[in-house]
Coordinates of C-alpha atoms in Angstrom, one line a residue:
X108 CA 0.0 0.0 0.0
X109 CA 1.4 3.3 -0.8
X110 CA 0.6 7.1 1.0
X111 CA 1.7 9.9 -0.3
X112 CA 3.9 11.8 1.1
X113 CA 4.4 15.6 3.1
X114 CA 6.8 16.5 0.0
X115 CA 4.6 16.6 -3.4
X116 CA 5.9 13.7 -6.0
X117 CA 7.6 11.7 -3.0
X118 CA 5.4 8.4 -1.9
X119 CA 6.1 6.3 1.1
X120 CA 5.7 2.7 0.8
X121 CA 4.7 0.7 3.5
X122 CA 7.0 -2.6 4.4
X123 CA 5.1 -5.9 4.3
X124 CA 4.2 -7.1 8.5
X125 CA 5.4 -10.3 9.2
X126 CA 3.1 -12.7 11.3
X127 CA 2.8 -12.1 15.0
X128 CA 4.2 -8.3 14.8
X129 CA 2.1 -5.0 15.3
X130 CA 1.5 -3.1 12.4
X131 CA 3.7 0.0 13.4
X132 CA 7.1 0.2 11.7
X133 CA 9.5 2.0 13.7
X134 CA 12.9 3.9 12.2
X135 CA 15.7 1.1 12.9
X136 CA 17.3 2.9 16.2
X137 CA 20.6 4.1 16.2
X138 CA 23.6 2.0 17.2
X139 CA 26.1 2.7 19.9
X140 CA 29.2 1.3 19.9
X141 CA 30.1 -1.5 22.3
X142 CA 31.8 0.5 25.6
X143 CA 31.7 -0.2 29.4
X144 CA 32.2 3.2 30.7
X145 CA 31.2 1.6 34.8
X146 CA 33.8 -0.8 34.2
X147 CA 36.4 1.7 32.9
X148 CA 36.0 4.2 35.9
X149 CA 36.5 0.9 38.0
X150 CA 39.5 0.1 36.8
X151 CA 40.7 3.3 36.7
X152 CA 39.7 4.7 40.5
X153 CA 41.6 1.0 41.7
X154 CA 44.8 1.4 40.0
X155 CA 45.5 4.8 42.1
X156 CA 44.1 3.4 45.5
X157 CA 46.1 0.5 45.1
X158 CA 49.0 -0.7 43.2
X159 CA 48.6 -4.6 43.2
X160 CA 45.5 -3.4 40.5
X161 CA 48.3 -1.8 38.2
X162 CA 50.7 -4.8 37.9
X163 CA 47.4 -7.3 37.3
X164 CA 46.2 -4.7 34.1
X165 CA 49.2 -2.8 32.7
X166 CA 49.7 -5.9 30.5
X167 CA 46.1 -6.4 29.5
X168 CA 45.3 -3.1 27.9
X169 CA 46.8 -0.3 25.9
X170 CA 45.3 3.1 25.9
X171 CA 43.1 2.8 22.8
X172 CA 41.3 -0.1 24.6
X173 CA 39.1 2.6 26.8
X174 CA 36.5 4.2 24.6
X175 CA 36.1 7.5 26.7
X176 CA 38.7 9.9 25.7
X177 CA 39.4 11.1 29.5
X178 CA 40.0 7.7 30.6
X179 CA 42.5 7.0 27.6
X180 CA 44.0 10.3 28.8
X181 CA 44.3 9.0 32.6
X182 CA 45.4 5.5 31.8
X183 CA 48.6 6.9 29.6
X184 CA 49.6 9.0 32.7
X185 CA 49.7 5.8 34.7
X186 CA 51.4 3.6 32.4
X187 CA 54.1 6.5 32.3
X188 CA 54.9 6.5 35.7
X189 CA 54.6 2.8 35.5
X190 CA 57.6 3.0 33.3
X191 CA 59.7 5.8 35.5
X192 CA 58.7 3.3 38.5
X193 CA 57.4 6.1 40.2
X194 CA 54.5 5.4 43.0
X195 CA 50.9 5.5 41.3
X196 CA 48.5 7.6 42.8
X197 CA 45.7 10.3 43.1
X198 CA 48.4 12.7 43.5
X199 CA 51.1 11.5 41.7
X200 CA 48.2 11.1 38.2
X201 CA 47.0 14.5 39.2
X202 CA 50.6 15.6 38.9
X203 CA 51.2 13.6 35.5
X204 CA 48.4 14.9 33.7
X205 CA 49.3 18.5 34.6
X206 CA 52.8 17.7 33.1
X207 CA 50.8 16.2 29.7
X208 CA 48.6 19.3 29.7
X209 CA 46.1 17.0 30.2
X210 CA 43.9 18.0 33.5
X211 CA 41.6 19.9 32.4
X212 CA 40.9 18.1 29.6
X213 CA 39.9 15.2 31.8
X214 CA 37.2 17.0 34.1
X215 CA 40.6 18.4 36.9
X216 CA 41.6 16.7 40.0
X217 CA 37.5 16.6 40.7
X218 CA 36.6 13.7 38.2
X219 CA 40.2 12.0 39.5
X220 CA 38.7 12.1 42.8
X221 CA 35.3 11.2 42.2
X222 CA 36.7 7.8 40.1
X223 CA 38.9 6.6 43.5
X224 CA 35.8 6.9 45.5
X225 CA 33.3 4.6 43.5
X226 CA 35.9 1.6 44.1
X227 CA 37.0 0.4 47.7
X228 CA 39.4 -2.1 46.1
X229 CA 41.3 -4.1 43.1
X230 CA 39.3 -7.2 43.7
X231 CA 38.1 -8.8 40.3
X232 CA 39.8 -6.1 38.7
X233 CA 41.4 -8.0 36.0
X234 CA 38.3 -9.5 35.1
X235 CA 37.0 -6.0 34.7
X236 CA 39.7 -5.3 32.5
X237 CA 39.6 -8.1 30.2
X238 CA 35.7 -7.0 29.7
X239 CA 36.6 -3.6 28.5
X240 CA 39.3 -5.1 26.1
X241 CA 36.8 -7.7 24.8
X242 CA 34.5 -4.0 24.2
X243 CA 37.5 -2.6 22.0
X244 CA 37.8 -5.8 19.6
X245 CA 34.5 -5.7 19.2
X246 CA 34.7 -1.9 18.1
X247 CA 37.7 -2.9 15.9
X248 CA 35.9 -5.6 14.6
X249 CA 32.9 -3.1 13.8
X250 CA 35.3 -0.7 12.0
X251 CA 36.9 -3.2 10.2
X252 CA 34.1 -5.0 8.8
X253 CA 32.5 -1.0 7.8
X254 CA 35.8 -0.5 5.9
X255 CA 35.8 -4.1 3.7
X256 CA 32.0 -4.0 3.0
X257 CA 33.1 -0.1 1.8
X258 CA 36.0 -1.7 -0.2
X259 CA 34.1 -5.0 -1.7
X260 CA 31.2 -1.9 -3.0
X261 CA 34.3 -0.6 -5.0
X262 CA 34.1 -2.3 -8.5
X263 CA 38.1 -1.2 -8.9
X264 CA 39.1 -3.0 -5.8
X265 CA 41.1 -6.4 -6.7
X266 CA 39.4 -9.4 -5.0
X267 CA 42.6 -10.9 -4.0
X268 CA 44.2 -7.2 -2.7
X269 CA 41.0 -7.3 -0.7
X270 CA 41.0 -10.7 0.7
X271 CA 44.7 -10.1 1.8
X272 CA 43.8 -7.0 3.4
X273 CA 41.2 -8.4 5.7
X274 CA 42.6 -11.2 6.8
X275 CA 45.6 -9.1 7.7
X276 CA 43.4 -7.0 10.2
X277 CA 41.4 -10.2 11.7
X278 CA 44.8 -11.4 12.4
X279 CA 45.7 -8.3 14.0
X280 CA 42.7 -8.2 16.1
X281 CA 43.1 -12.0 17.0
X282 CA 46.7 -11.4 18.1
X283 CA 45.4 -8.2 20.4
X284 CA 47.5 -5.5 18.3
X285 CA 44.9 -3.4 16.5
X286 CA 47.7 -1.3 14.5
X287 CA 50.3 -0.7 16.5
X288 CA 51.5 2.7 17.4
X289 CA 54.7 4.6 17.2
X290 CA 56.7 3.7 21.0
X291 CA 59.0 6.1 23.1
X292 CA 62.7 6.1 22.9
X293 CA 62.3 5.3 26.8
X294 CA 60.1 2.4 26.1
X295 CA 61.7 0.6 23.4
X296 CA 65.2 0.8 25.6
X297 CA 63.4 -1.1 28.2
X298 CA 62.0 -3.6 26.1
X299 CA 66.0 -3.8 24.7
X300 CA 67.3 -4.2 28.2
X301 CA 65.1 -6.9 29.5
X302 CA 65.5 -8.6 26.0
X303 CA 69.4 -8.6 26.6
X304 CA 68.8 -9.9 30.3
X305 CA 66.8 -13.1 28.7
X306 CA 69.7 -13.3 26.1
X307 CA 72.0 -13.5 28.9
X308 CA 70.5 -16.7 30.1
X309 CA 70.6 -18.6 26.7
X310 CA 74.1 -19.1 26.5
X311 CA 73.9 -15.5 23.9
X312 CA 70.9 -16.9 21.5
X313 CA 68.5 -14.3 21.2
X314 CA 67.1 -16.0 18.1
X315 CA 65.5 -19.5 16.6
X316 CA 69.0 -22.0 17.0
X317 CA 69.7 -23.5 13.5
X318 CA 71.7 -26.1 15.6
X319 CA 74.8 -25.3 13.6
X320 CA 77.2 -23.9 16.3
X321 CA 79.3 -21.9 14.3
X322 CA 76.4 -20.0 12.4
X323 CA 74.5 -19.5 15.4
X324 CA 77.4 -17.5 17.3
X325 CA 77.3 -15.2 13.7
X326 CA 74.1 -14.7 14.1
X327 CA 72.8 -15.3 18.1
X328 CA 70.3 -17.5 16.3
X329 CA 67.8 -16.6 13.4
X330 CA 65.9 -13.4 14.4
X331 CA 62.5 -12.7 14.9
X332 CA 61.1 -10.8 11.3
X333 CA 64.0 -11.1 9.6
X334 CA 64.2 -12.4 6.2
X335 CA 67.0 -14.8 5.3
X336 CA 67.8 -15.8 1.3
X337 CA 70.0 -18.7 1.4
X338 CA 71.1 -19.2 -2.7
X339 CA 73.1 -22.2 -4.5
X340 CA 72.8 -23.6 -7.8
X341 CA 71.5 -27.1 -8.0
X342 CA 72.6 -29.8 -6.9
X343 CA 74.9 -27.8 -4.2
X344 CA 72.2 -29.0 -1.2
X345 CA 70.0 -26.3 -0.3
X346 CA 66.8 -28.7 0.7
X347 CA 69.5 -30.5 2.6
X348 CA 70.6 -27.9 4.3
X349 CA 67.2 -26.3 5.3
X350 CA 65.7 -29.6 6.1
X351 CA 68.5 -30.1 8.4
X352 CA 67.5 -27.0 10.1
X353 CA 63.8 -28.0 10.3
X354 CA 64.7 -30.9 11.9
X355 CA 67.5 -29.3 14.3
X356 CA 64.8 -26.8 15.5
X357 CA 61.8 -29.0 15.8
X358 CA 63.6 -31.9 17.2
X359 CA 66.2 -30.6 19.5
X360 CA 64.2 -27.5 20.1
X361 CA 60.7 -28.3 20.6
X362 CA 59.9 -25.1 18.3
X363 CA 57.3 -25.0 15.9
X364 CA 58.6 -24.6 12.3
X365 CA 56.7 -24.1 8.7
X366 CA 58.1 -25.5 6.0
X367 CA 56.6 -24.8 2.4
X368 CA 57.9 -26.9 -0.3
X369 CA 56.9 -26.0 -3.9
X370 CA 59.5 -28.4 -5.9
X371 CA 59.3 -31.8 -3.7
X372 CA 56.1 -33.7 -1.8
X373 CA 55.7 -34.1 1.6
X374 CA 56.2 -37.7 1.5
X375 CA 59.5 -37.0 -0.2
X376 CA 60.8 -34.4 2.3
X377 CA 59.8 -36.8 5.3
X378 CA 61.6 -39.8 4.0
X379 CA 64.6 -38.0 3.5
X380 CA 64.0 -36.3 7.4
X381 CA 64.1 -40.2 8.2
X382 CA 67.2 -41.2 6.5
X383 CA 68.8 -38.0 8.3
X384 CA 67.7 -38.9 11.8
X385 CA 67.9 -43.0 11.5
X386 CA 71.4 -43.2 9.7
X387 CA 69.7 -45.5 6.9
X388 CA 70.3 -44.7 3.2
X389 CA 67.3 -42.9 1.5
X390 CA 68.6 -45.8 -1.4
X391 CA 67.1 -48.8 1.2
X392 CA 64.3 -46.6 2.2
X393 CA 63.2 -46.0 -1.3
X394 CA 63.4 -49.9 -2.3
X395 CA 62.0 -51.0 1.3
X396 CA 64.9 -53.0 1.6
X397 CA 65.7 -53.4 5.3
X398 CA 67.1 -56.1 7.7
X399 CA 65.5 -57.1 10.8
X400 CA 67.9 -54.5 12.8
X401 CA 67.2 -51.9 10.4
X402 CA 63.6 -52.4 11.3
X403 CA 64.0 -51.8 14.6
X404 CA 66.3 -49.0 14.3
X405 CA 63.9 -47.2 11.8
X406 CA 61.0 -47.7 14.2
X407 CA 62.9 -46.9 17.6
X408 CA 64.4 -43.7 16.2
X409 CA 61.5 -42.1 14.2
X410 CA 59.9 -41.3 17.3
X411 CA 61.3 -37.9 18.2
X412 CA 60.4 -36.9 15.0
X413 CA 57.1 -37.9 14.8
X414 CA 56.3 -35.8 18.2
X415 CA 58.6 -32.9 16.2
X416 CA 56.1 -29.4 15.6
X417 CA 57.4 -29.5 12.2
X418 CA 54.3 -28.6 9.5
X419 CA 55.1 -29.1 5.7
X420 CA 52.8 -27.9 3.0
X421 CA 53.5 -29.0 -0.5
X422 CA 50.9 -26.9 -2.5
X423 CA 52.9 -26.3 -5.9
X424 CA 53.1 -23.1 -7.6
X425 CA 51.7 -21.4 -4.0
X426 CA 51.2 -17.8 -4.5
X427 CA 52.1 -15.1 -2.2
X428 CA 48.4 -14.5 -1.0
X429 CA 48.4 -18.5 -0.5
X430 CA 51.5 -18.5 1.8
X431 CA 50.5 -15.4 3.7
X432 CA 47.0 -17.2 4.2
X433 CA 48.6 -20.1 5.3
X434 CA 51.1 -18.6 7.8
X435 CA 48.7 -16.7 9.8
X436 CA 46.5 -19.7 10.5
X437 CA 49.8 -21.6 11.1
X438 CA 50.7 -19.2 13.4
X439 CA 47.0 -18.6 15.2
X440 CA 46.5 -22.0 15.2
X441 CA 50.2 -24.3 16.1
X442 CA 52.1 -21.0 17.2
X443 CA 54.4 -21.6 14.8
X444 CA 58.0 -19.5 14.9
X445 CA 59.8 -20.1 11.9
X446 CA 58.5 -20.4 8.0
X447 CA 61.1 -21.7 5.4
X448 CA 60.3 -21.6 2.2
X449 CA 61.7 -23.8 -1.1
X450 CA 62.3 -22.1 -3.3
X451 CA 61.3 -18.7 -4.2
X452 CA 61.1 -18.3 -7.6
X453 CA 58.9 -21.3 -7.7
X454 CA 56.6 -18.7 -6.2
X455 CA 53.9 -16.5 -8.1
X456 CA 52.4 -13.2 -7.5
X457 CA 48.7 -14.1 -7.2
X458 CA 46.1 -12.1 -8.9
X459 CA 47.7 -9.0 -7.7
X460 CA 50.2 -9.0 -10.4
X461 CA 48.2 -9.6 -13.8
X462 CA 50.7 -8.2 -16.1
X463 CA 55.0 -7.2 -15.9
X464 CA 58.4 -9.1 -15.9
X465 CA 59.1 -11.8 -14.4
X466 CA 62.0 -9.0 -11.9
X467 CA 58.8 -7.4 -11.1
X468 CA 56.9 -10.5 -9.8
X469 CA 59.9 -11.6 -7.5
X470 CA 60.3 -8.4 -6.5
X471 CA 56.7 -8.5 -5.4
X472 CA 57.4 -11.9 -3.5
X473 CA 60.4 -11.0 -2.0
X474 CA 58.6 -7.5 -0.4
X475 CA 55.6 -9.5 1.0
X476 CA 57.9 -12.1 2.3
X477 CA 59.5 -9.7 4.0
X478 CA 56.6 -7.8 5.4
X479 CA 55.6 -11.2 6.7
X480 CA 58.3 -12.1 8.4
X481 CA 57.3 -8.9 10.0
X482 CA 53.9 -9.2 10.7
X483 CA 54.1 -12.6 12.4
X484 CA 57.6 -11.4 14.2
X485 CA 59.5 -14.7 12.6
X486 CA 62.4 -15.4 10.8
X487 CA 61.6 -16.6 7.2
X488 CA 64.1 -18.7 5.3
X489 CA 63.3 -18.5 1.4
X490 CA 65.6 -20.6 -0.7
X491 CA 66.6 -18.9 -4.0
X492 CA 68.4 -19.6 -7.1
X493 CA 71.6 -18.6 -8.5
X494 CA 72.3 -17.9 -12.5
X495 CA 74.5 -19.4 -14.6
X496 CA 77.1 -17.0 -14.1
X497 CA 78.6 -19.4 -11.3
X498 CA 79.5 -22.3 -13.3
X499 CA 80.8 -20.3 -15.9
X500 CA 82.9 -18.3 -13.6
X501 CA 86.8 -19.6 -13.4
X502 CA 88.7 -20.3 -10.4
X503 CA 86.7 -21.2 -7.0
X504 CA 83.5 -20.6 -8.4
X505 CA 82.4 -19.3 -4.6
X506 CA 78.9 -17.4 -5.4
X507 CA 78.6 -13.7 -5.2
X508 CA 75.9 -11.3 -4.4
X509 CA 75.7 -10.7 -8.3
X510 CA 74.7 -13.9 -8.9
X511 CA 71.1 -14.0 -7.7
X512 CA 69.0 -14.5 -10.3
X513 CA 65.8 -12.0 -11.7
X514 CA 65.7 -9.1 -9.5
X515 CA 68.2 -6.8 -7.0
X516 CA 65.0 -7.0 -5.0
X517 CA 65.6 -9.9 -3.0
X518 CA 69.3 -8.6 -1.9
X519 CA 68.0 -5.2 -0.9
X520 CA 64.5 -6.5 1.2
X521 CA 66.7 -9.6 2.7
X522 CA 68.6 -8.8 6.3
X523 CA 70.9 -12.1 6.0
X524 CA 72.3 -13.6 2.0
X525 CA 73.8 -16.5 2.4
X526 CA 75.5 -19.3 -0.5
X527 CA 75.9 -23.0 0.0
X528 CA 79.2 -24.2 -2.2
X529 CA 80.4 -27.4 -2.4
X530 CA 83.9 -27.3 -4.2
X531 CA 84.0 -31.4 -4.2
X532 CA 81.3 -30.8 -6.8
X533 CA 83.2 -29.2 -9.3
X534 CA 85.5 -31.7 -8.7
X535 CA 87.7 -29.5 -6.9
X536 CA 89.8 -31.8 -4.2
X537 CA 91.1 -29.2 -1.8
X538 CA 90.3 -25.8 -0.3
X539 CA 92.0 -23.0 -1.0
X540 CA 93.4 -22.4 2.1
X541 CA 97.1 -22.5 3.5
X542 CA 96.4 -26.3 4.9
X543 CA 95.3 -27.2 1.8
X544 CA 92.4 -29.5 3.4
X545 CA 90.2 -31.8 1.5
X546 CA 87.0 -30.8 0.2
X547 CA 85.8 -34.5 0.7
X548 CA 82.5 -34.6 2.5
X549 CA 82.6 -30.6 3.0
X550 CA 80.2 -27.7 2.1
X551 CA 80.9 -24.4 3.3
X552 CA 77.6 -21.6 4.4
X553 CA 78.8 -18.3 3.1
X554 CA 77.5 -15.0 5.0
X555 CA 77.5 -12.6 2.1
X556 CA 75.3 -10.0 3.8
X557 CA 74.7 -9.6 7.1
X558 CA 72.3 -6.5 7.9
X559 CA 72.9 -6.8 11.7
X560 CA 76.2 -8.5 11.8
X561 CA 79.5 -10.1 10.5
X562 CA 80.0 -12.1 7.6
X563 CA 82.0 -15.2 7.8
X564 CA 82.6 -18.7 5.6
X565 CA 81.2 -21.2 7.7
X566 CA 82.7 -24.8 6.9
X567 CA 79.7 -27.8 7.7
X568 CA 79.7 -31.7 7.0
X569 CA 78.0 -32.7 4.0
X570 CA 77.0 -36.6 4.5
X571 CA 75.4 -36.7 1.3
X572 CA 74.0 -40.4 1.3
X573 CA 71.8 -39.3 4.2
X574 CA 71.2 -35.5 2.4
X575 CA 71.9 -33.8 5.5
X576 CA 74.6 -31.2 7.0
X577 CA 75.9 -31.2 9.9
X578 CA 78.7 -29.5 12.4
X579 CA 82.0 -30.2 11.3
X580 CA 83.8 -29.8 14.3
X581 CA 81.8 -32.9 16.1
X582 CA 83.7 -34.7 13.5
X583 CA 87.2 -35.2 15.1
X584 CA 89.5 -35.9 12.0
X585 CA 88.9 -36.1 8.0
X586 CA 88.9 -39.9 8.1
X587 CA 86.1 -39.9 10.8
X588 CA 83.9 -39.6 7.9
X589 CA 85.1 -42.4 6.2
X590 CA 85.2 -44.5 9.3
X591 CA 81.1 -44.1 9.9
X592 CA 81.2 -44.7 6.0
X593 CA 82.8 -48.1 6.2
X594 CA 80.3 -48.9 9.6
X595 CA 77.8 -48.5 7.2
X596 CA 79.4 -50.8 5.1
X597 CA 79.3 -53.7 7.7
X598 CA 75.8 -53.2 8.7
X599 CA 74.7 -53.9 4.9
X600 CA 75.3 -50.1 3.5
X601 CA 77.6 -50.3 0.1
X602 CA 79.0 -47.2 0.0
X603 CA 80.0 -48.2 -3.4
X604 CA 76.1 -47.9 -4.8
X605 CA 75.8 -44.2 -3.3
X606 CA 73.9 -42.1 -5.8
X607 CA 75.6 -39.2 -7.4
X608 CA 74.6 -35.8 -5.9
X609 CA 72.3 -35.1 -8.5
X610 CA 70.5 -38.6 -7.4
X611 CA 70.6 -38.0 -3.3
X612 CA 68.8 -34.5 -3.7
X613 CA 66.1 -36.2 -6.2
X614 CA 65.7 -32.4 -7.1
X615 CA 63.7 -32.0 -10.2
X616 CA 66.1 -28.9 -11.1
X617 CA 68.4 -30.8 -12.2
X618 CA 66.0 -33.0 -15.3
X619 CA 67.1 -31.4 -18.4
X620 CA 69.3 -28.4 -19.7
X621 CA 68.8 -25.2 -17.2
X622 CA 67.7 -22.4 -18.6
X623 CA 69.3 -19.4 -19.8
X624 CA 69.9 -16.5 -17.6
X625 CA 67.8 -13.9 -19.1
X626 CA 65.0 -16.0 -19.7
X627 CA 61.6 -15.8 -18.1
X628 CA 61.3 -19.2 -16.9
X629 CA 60.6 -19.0 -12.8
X630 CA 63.5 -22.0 -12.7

């Protein structure tokens, strides 16, 4: 039914009544936004009658989390003399906030005194406080869901830009850091302090312990948001050597680690994490071909592993919107503190990058992995590849910062580049070093930028039958290796029928002529 209206041409239509409802249609009434003012004055008026209530919330809320403006303006005076250590209290705010300019803003020492006397004590007052931060999510949920339903309207938004984006901010608000706000000189030397006094207590390792002993006194261990680009060409060990990092932080760690392989399959990896940890060839444990001892060994020493937080995703050809996806549910979900990645430029851009070079996509991937080491506050480990300038290269053929392949991109956004050469592999019998030492059996982890530290050659074990690297200093002597070698040979091992490197990596890189240099092939 239709009336006309007060404004001549303008008819009102009348909405359809459901079943069981009166006939008058009201206006829809106007929201408020979710806020617990009682709650906020509580908290408040017991933080400056007694102290035990500021050690329970200081760590619970931030300033934003109070939705009157006053109150934001009171709790930042406490959490400054929190952080001076100076005594909290209706003078001692009263005295802040005239430093901040801030008193009369909030209502003078009146509206101070008036908040101490609606509370007689701290009691339940972190249960208060957890009430008003659930209030501010829910506000930040509000806002963020106004500004993607604004966005998704927008017929020039990308779909996959915008699915990105609010995933981003749901993970922000699930981790309690609604976007983070410039800190204090002051503040961010105390954090620094009480981070060196933790350091101080784990033997100098500030960072995720790649189990190699040499590389971890470089480095203090791999740092939180840091992105690390370890190159090689193929066949030099890179899954090897990443894998035996997996394993050395899961296993002997008991930290949660992410690893994302686009060239081999799960199954793969795993088997080869097997042949690492039980000492059996991954020759017998492709053919199945074990004694009753081997049995028992393989069974009895698989166990740590499988109780190991190690994830592994093999989705091939995983875009950057995929992997970012993929970590923050990883993260949310297994709290997991390091993400490596093999092998970068088997990466693509997504649907944000329709059109451009090949140097533009990488670019592209090597900023967001970057920005997500940064967002998650983990080290990421993205394995790249080198051109062909290497093996063409006379002399040592050690790697240089040149040699990356497709775009300056990834040296500039990476803190730590780092080579893996293998001299024995281009048949080269001794290092070029004043001892002259074999190569046998040795791979060498070359620092070749370092944003927060030294660089250094790092010399490791490479026991290739097992695909695995290891320290090189627990092996006492050159012919230690061979010793364990011919051990292996009594318990049923041939070192005669070991594959070639190209056959112990199983790395699909190596099928067919490589590609040249300037071409726009991702491998």
């Amino acid at each position: 039914m239709e009336k006309t209206g007060p404004v001549s041409g303008i008819k009102i239509e009348k909405a359809p009544v459901s079943s069981g409802r009166s006939g008058i249609i009201s206006l829809e009434k106007g929201k408020i936004p979710p806020q617990a003012l009682e709650l906020e004055e509580a908290v408040l008026g017991a933080m400056m009658i007694d102290k035990k209530g500021v050690d329970e919330v200081i760590d619970i809320l931030h300033p934003d989390a109070f939705y009157k403006e006053a109150h934001r303006f009171i709790y930042e005076a406490i959490v400054k003399l929190f952080e001076n250590t100076e005594p909290i209290d209706l003078l001692t705010v009263s005295s802040q906030l005239k430093k901040d300019g801030k008193l009369e803003q909030i209502g003078g020492d009146y509206y101070l005194i008036q908040l101490t006397q609606k509370v007689s004590s701290s009691a339940h007052i972190e249960f208060h406080a957890r009430i008003i931060l659930q209030k501010f999510i829910q506000r930040s949920l509000i806002k963020i869901s106004s500004e993607i339903i604004e966005e998704a309207y927008d017929e020039t938004t990308d779909v996959f830009d915008l699915l990105d984006s609010a995933e981003a901010k749901l993970y922000e608000v699930t981790q309690g850091n609604i976007k983070k706000s410039s800190e204090t000189a002051q503040s961010l030397v105390m954090q620094a302090k009480k981070k060196i006094e933790e350091i101080s207590n784990k033997e100098g390792l500030s960072g995720i312990p790649s189990g190699f002993d040499k590389l971890d006194k470089l480095t203090s261990g791999w740092q939180p948001s840091d992105l690390i680009i370890v190159a090689a060409r193929p066949g030099m060990g890179k899954t090897a050597l990443t894998l035996s990092m997996a394993r050395n932080i899961a296993v002997n760690s008991d930290i949660p680690v992410a690893f994302f392989s686009l060239e081999m399959s799960s199954v793969q990896l795993i088997t080869r994490l097997i042949s690492s940890e039980t000492g059996l060839s991954s020759e017998k444990l492709r053919t199945g071909k074990l004694e009753k001892h081997e049995w028992e060994q393989l069974n009895v020493k698989v166990k740590s592993l499988e109780k190991a937080p190690l994830f592994i995703d093999d989705t091939p050809s995983l875009s950057i919107f995929d992997l970012r996806a993929k970590a923050r549910r990883l993260a949310s979900q297994h709290g997991i503190r390091m993400i490596i990645i093999d092998y970068l430029q088997l990466m693509t851009a997504g649907g944000t990058q329709k059109g451009g070079n090949r140097e533009q996509e990488i670019s592209t991937i090597s900023r967001n992995l970057k920005a997500l080491a940064k967002e998650l506050d983990v080290p990421v480990i993205a394995l790249s590849q080198l051109s062909r300038a290497v093996e063409t290269r006379g002399g040592s053929k050690r790697p240089l910062l040149s040699d990356l392949r497709e775009s300056g991109a990834i040296e500039q956004d990476a803190d730590i580049v780092a080579f893996i050469y293998r001299p024995e592999y281009y048949k080269i019998e001794e290092w070029d070093d004043e001892e002259r030492t074999p190569t046998q059996g040795q791979g060498e982890f070359i620092v070749a930028k370092h944003r927060n530290g030294g660089l250094e050659n790092i010399r490791l074990k490479f026991i290739g039958h097992l695909g695995k690297f290891d320290n090189l200093d627990d092996f006492d002597s050159p012919f230690e290796f061979q010793s364990k070698m011919n051990a292996s040979e009594d318990d049923g091992f041939n070192p005669g029928a070991l594959p070639s490197a190209e056959d112990a990596f199983g790395s699909s890189m190596n099928e067919g002529p490589a590609p040249d240099d300037d071409s726009d092939v991702p491998f």
